[in-house]
PDB file of C-alpha atoms in Angstrom:
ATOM      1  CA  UNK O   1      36.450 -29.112 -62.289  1.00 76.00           C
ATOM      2  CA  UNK O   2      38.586 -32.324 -61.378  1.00 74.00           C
ATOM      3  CA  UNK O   3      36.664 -32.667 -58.131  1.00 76.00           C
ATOM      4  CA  UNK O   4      33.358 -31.933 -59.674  1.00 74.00           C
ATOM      5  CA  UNK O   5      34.322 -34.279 -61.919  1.00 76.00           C
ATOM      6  CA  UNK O   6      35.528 -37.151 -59.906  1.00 75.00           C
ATOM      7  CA  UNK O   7      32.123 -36.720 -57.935  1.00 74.00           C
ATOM      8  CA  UNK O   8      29.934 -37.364 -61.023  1.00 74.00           C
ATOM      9  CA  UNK O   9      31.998 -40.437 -61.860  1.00 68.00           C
ATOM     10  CA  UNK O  10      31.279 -41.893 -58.528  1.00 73.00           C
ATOM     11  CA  UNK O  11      27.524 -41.053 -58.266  1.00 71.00           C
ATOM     12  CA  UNK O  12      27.628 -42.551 -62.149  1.00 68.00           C
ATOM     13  CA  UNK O  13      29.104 -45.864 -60.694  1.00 65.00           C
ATOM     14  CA  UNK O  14      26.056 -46.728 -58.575  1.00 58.00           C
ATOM     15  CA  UNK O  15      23.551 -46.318 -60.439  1.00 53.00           C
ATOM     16  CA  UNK O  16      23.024 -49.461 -62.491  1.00 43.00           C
ATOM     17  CA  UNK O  17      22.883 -50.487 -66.280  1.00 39.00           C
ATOM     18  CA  UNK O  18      25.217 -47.604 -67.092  1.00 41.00           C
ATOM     19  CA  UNK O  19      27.395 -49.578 -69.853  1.00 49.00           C
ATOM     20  CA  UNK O  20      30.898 -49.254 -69.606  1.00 46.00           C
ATOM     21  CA  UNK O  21      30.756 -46.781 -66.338  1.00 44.00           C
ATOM     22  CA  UNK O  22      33.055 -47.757 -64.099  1.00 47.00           C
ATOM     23  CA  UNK O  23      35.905 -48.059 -66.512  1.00 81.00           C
ATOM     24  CA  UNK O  24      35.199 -44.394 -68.442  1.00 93.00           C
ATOM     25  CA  UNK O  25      37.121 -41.298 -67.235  1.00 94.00           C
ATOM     26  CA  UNK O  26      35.762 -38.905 -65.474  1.00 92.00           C
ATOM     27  CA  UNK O  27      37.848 -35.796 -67.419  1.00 95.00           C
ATOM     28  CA  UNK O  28      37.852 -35.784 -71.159  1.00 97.00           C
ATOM     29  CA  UNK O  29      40.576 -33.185 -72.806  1.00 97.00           C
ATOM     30  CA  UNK O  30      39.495 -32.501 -76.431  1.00 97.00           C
ATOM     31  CA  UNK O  31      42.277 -31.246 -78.201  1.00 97.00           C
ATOM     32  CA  UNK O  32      41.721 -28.520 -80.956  1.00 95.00           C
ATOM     33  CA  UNK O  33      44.344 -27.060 -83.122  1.00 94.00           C
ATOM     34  CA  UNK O  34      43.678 -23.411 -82.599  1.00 92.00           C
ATOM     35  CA  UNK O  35      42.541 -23.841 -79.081  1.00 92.00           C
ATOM     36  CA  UNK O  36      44.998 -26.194 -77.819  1.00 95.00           C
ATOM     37  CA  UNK O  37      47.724 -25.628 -80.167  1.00 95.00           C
ATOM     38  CA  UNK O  38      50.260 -27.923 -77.078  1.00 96.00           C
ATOM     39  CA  UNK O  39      47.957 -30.663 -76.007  1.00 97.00           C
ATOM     40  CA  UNK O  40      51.347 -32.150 -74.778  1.00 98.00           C
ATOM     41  CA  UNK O  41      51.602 -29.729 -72.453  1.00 97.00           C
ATOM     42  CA  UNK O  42      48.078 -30.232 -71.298  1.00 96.00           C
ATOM     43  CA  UNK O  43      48.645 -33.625 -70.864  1.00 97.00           C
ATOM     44  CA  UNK O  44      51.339 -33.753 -68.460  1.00 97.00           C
ATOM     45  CA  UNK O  45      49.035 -31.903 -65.974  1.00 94.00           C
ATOM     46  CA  UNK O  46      46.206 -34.265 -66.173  1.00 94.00           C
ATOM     47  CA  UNK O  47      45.447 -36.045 -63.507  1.00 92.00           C
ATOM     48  CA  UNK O  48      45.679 -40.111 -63.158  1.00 93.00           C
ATOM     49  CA  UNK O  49      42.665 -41.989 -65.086  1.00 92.00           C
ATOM     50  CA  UNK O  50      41.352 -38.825 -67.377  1.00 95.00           C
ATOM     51  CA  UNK O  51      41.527 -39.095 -71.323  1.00 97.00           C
ATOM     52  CA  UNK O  52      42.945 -37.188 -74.360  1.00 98.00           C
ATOM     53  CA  UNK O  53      40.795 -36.998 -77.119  1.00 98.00           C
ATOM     54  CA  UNK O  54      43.033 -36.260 -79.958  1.00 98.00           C
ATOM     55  CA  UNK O  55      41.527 -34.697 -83.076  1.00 97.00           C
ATOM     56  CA  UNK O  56      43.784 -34.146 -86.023  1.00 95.00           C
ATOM     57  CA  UNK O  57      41.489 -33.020 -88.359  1.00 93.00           C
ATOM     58  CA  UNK O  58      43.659 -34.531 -91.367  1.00 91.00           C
ATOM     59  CA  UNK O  59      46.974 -32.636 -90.043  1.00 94.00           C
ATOM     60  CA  UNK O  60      50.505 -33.962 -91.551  1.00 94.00           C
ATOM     61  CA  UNK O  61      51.918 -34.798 -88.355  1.00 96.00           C
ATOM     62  CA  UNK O  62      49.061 -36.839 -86.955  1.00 97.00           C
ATOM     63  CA  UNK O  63      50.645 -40.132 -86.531  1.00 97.00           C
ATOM     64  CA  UNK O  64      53.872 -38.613 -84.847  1.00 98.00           C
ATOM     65  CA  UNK O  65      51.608 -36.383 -82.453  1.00 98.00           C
ATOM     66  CA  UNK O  66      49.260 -39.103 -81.871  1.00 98.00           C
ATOM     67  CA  UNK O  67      52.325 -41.206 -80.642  1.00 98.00           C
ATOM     68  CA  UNK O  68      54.287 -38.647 -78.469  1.00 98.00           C
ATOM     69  CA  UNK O  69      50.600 -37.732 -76.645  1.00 98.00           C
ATOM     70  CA  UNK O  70      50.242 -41.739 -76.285  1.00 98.00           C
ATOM     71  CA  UNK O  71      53.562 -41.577 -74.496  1.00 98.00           C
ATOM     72  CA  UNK O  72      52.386 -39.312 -72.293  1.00 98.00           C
ATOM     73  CA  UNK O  73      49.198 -41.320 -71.385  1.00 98.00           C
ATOM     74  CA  UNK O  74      51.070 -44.074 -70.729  1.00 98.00           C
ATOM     75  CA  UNK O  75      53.540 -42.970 -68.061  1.00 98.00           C
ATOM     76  CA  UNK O  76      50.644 -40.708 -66.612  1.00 97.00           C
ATOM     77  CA  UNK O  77      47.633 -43.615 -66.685  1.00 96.00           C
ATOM     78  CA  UNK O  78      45.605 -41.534 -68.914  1.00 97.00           C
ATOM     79  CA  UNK O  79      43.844 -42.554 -71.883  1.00 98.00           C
ATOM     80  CA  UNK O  80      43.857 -41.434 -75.560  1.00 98.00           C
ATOM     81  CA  UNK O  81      41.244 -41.859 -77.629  1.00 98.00           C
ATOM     82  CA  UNK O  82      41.762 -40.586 -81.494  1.00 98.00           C
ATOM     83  CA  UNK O  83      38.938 -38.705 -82.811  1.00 98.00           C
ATOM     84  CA  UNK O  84      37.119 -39.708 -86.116  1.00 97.00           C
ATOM     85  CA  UNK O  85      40.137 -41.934 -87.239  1.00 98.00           C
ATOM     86  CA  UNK O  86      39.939 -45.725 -85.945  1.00 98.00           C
ATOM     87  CA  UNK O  87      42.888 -46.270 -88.575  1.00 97.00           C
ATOM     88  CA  UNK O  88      45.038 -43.916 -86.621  1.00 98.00           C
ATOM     89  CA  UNK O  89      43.966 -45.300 -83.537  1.00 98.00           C
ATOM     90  CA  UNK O  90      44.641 -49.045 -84.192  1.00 98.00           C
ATOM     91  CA  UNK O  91      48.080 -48.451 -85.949  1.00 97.00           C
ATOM     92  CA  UNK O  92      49.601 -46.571 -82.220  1.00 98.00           C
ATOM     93  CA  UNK O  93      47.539 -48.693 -80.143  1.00 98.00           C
ATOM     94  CA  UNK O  94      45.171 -45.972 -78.396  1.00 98.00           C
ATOM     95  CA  UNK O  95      42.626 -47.176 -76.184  1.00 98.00           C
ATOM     96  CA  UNK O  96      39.734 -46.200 -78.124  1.00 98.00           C
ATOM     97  CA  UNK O  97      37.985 -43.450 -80.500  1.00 98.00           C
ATOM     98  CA  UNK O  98      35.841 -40.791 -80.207  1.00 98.00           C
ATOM     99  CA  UNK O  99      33.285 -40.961 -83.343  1.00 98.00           C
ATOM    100  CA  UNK O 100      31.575 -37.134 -84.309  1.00 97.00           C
ATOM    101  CA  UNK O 101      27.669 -37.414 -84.667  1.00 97.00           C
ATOM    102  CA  UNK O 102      27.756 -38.602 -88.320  1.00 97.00           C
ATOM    103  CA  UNK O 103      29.750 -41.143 -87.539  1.00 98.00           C
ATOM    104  CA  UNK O 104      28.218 -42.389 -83.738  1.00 98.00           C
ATOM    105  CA  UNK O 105      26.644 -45.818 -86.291  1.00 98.00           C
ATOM    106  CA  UNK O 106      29.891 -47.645 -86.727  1.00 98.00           C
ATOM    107  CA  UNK O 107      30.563 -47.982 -82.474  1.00 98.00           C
ATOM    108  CA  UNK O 108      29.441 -51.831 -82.964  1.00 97.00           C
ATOM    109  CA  UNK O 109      31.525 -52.336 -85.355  1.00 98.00           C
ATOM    110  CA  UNK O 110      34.213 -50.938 -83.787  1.00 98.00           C
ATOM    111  CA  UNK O 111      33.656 -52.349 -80.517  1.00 96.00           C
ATOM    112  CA  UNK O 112      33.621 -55.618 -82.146  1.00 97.00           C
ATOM    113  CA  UNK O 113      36.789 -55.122 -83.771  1.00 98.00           C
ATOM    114  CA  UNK O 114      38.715 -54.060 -80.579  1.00 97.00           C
ATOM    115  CA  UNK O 115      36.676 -55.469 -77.617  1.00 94.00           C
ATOM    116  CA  UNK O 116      39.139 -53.278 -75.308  1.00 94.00           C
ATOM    117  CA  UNK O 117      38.382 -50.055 -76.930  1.00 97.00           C
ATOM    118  CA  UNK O 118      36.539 -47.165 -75.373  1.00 97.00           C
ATOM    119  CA  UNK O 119      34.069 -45.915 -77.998  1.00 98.00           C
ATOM    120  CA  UNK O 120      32.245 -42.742 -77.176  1.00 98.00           C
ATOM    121  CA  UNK O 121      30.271 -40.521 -79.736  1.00 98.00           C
ATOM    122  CA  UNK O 122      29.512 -36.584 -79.985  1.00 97.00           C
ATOM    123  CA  UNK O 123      25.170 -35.622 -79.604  1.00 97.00           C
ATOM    124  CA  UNK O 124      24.078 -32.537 -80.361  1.00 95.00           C
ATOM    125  CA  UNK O 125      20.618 -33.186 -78.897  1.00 96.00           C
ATOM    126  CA  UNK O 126      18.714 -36.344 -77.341  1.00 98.00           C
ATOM    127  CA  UNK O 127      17.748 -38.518 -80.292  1.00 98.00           C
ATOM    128  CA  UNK O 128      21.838 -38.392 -81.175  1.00 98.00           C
ATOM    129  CA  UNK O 129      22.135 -39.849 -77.863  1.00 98.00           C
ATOM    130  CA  UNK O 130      20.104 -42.499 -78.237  1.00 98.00           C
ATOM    131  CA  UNK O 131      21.288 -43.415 -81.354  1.00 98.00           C
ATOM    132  CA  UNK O 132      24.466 -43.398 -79.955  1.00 98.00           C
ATOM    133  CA  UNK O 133      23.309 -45.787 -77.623  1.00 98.00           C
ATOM    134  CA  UNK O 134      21.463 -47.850 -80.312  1.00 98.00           C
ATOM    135  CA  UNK O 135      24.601 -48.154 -81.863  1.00 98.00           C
ATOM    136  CA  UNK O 136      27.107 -49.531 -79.040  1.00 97.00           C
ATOM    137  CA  UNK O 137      28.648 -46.442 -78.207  1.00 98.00           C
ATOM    138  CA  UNK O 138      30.018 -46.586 -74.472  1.00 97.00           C
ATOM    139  CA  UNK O 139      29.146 -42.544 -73.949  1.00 97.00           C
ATOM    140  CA  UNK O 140      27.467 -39.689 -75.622  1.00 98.00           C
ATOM    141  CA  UNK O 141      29.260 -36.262 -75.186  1.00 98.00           C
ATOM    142  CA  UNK O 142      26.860 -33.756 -75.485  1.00 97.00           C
ATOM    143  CA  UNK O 143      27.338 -30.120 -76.217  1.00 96.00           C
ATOM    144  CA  UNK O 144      27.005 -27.635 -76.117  1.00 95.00           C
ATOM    145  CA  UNK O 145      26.072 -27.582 -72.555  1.00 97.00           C
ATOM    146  CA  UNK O 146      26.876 -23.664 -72.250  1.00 96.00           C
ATOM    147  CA  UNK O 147      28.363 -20.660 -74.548  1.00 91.00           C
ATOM    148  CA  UNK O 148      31.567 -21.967 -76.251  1.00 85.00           C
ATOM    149  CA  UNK O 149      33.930 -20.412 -78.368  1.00 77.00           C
ATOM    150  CA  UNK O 150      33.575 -23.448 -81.050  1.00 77.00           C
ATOM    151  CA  UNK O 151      32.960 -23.142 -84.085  1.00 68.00           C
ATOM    152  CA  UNK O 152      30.730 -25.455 -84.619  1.00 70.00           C
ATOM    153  CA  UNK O 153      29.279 -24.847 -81.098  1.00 69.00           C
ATOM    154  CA  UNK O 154      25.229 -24.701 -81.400  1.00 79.00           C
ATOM    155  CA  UNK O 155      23.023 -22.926 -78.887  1.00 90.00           C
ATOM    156  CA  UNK O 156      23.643 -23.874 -75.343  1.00 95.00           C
ATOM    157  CA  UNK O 157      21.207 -26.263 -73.718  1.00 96.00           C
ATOM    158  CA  UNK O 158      22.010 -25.414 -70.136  1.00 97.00           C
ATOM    159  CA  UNK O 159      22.113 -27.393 -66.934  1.00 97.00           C
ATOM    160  CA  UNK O 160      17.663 -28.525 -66.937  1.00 97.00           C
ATOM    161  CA  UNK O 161      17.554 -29.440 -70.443  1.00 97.00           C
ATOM    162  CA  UNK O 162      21.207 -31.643 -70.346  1.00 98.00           C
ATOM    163  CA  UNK O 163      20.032 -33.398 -66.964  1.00 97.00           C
ATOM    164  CA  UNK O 164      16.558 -34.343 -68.861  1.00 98.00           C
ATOM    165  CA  UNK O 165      18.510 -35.833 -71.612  1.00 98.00           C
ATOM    166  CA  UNK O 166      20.463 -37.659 -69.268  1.00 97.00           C
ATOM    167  CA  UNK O 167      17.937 -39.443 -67.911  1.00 97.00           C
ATOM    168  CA  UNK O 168      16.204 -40.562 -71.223  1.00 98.00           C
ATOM    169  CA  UNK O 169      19.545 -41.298 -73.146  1.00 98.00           C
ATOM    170  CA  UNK O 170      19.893 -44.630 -71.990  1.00 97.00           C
ATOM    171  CA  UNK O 171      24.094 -44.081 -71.438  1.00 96.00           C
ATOM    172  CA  UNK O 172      26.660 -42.694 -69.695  1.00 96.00           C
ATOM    173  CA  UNK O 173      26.622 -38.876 -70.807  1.00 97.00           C
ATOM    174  CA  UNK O 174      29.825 -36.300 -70.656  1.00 97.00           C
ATOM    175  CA  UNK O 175      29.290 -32.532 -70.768  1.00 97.00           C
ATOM    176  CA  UNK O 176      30.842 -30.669 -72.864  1.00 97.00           C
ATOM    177  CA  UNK O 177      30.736 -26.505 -74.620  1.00 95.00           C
ATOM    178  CA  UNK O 178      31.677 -23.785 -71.964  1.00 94.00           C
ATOM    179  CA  UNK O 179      32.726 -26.302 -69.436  1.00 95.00           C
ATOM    180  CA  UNK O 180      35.129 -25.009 -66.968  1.00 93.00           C
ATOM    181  CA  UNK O 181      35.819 -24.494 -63.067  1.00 90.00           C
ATOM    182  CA  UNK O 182      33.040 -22.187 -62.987  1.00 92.00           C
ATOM    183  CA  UNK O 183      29.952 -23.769 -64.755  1.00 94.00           C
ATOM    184  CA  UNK O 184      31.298 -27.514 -63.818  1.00 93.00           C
ATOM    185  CA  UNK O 185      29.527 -27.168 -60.257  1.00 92.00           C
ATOM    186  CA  UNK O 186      26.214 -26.396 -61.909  1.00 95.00           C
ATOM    187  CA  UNK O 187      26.500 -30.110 -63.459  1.00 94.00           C
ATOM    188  CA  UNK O 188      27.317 -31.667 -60.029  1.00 92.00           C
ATOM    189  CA  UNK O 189      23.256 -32.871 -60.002  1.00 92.00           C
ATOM    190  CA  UNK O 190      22.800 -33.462 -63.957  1.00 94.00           C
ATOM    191  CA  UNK O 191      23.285 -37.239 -63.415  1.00 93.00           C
ATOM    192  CA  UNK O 192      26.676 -36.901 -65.312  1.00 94.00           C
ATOM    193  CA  UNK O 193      29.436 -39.836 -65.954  1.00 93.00           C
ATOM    194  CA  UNK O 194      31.919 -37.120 -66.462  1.00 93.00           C
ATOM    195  CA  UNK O 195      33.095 -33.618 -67.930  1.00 95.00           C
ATOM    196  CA  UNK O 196      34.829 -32.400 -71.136  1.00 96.00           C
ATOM    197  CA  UNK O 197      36.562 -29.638 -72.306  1.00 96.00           C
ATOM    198  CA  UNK O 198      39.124 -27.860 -74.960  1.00 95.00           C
ATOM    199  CA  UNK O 199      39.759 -24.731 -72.904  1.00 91.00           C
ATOM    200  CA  UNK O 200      39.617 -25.488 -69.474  1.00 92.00           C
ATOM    201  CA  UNK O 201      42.503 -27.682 -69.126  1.00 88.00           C
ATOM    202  CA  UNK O 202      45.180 -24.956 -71.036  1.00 76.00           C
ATOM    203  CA  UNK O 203      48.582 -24.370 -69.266  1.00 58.00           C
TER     204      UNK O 203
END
């Protein structure tokens, strides 16, 4: 999945007006409570230039967990981005957020706010996307892409449907829902800026 990713970032980097796409990551690690209940652990296997997204989803020891995984990041050259909590993010000095779909409407402001930050949004279908672009966002991350054990995870769209958005969503685009060594290579040709899982990336 690293080299599938890696790939996508560089075909991403040549094609122009892509906002943002030479400086994104090409791996995103979404971290998830149940899923992931380590992300440290995850973390210190990443490779150089990939991203944490850590989601706390109001837990007690956010702040503390937020900071040890930014530790990591920094003596690994990852990223972290906090999910859904720019408070959170600007008090530990992250590099950036990741805003859920509700939310995708406040990336200008944000971006404003913290020039440096990396501001991506979740899209559960095309007009999210392009909202998401609309609103400043530097990335959508769609999903799900394929069958995913989330929760929340809709019906998969599958590789045709997610390259068609890509092309009409006006932004770098992530993949994300079932992605793993396996189904990554069916992305290689989606027009991709890079790949996202929970899963995948477990110890």
């Amino acid at each position: 999945m690293r080299r599938t990713a890696a790939l996508l970032k560089r075909r991403a980097a040549r094609r122009k007006g892509l906002r943002g796409g030479r400086r994104l990551p090409a791996l995103l690690f979404f971290t998830d409570p149940a899923r992931t209940p380590d992300p440290e652990a995850i973390a210190l296997t990443l490779p150089a230039g990939a991203a944490i997204v850590f989601r706390s989803f109001g837990a007690a020891d956010a702040d503390a967990r937020a900071r040890r995984l930014l530790a990591i990041a920094r003596t690994r050259r990852l990223k972290l981005l906090i999910g859904a909590d720019a408070a959170l993010a600007g008090r530990i000095g992250a590099d950036g957020v990741h805003l859920p779909e509700r939310l995708a409407p406040r990336a200008r402001a944000l971006k404003t706010a913290h020039p440096g930050w990396i501001v991506t949004a979740a899209a559960h279908s095309l007009r999210a996307a392009r909202a998401a672009h609309a609103a400043g966002a530097d990335a959508a991350v769609v999903s799900a892409v394929f069958a995913s054990r989330s929760p929340s995870a809709g019906p998969p769209i599958g590789p045709l449907r997610l390259a068609a958005l890509v092309r009409r969503a006006g932004l770098p685009v992530y993949a994300l829902g079932g992605v793993d060594e396996k189904t990554a290579r069916r992305l290689a040709d989606a027009g991709l800026v890079g790949l996202a899982a929970v899963e995948a990336f477990r110890t």
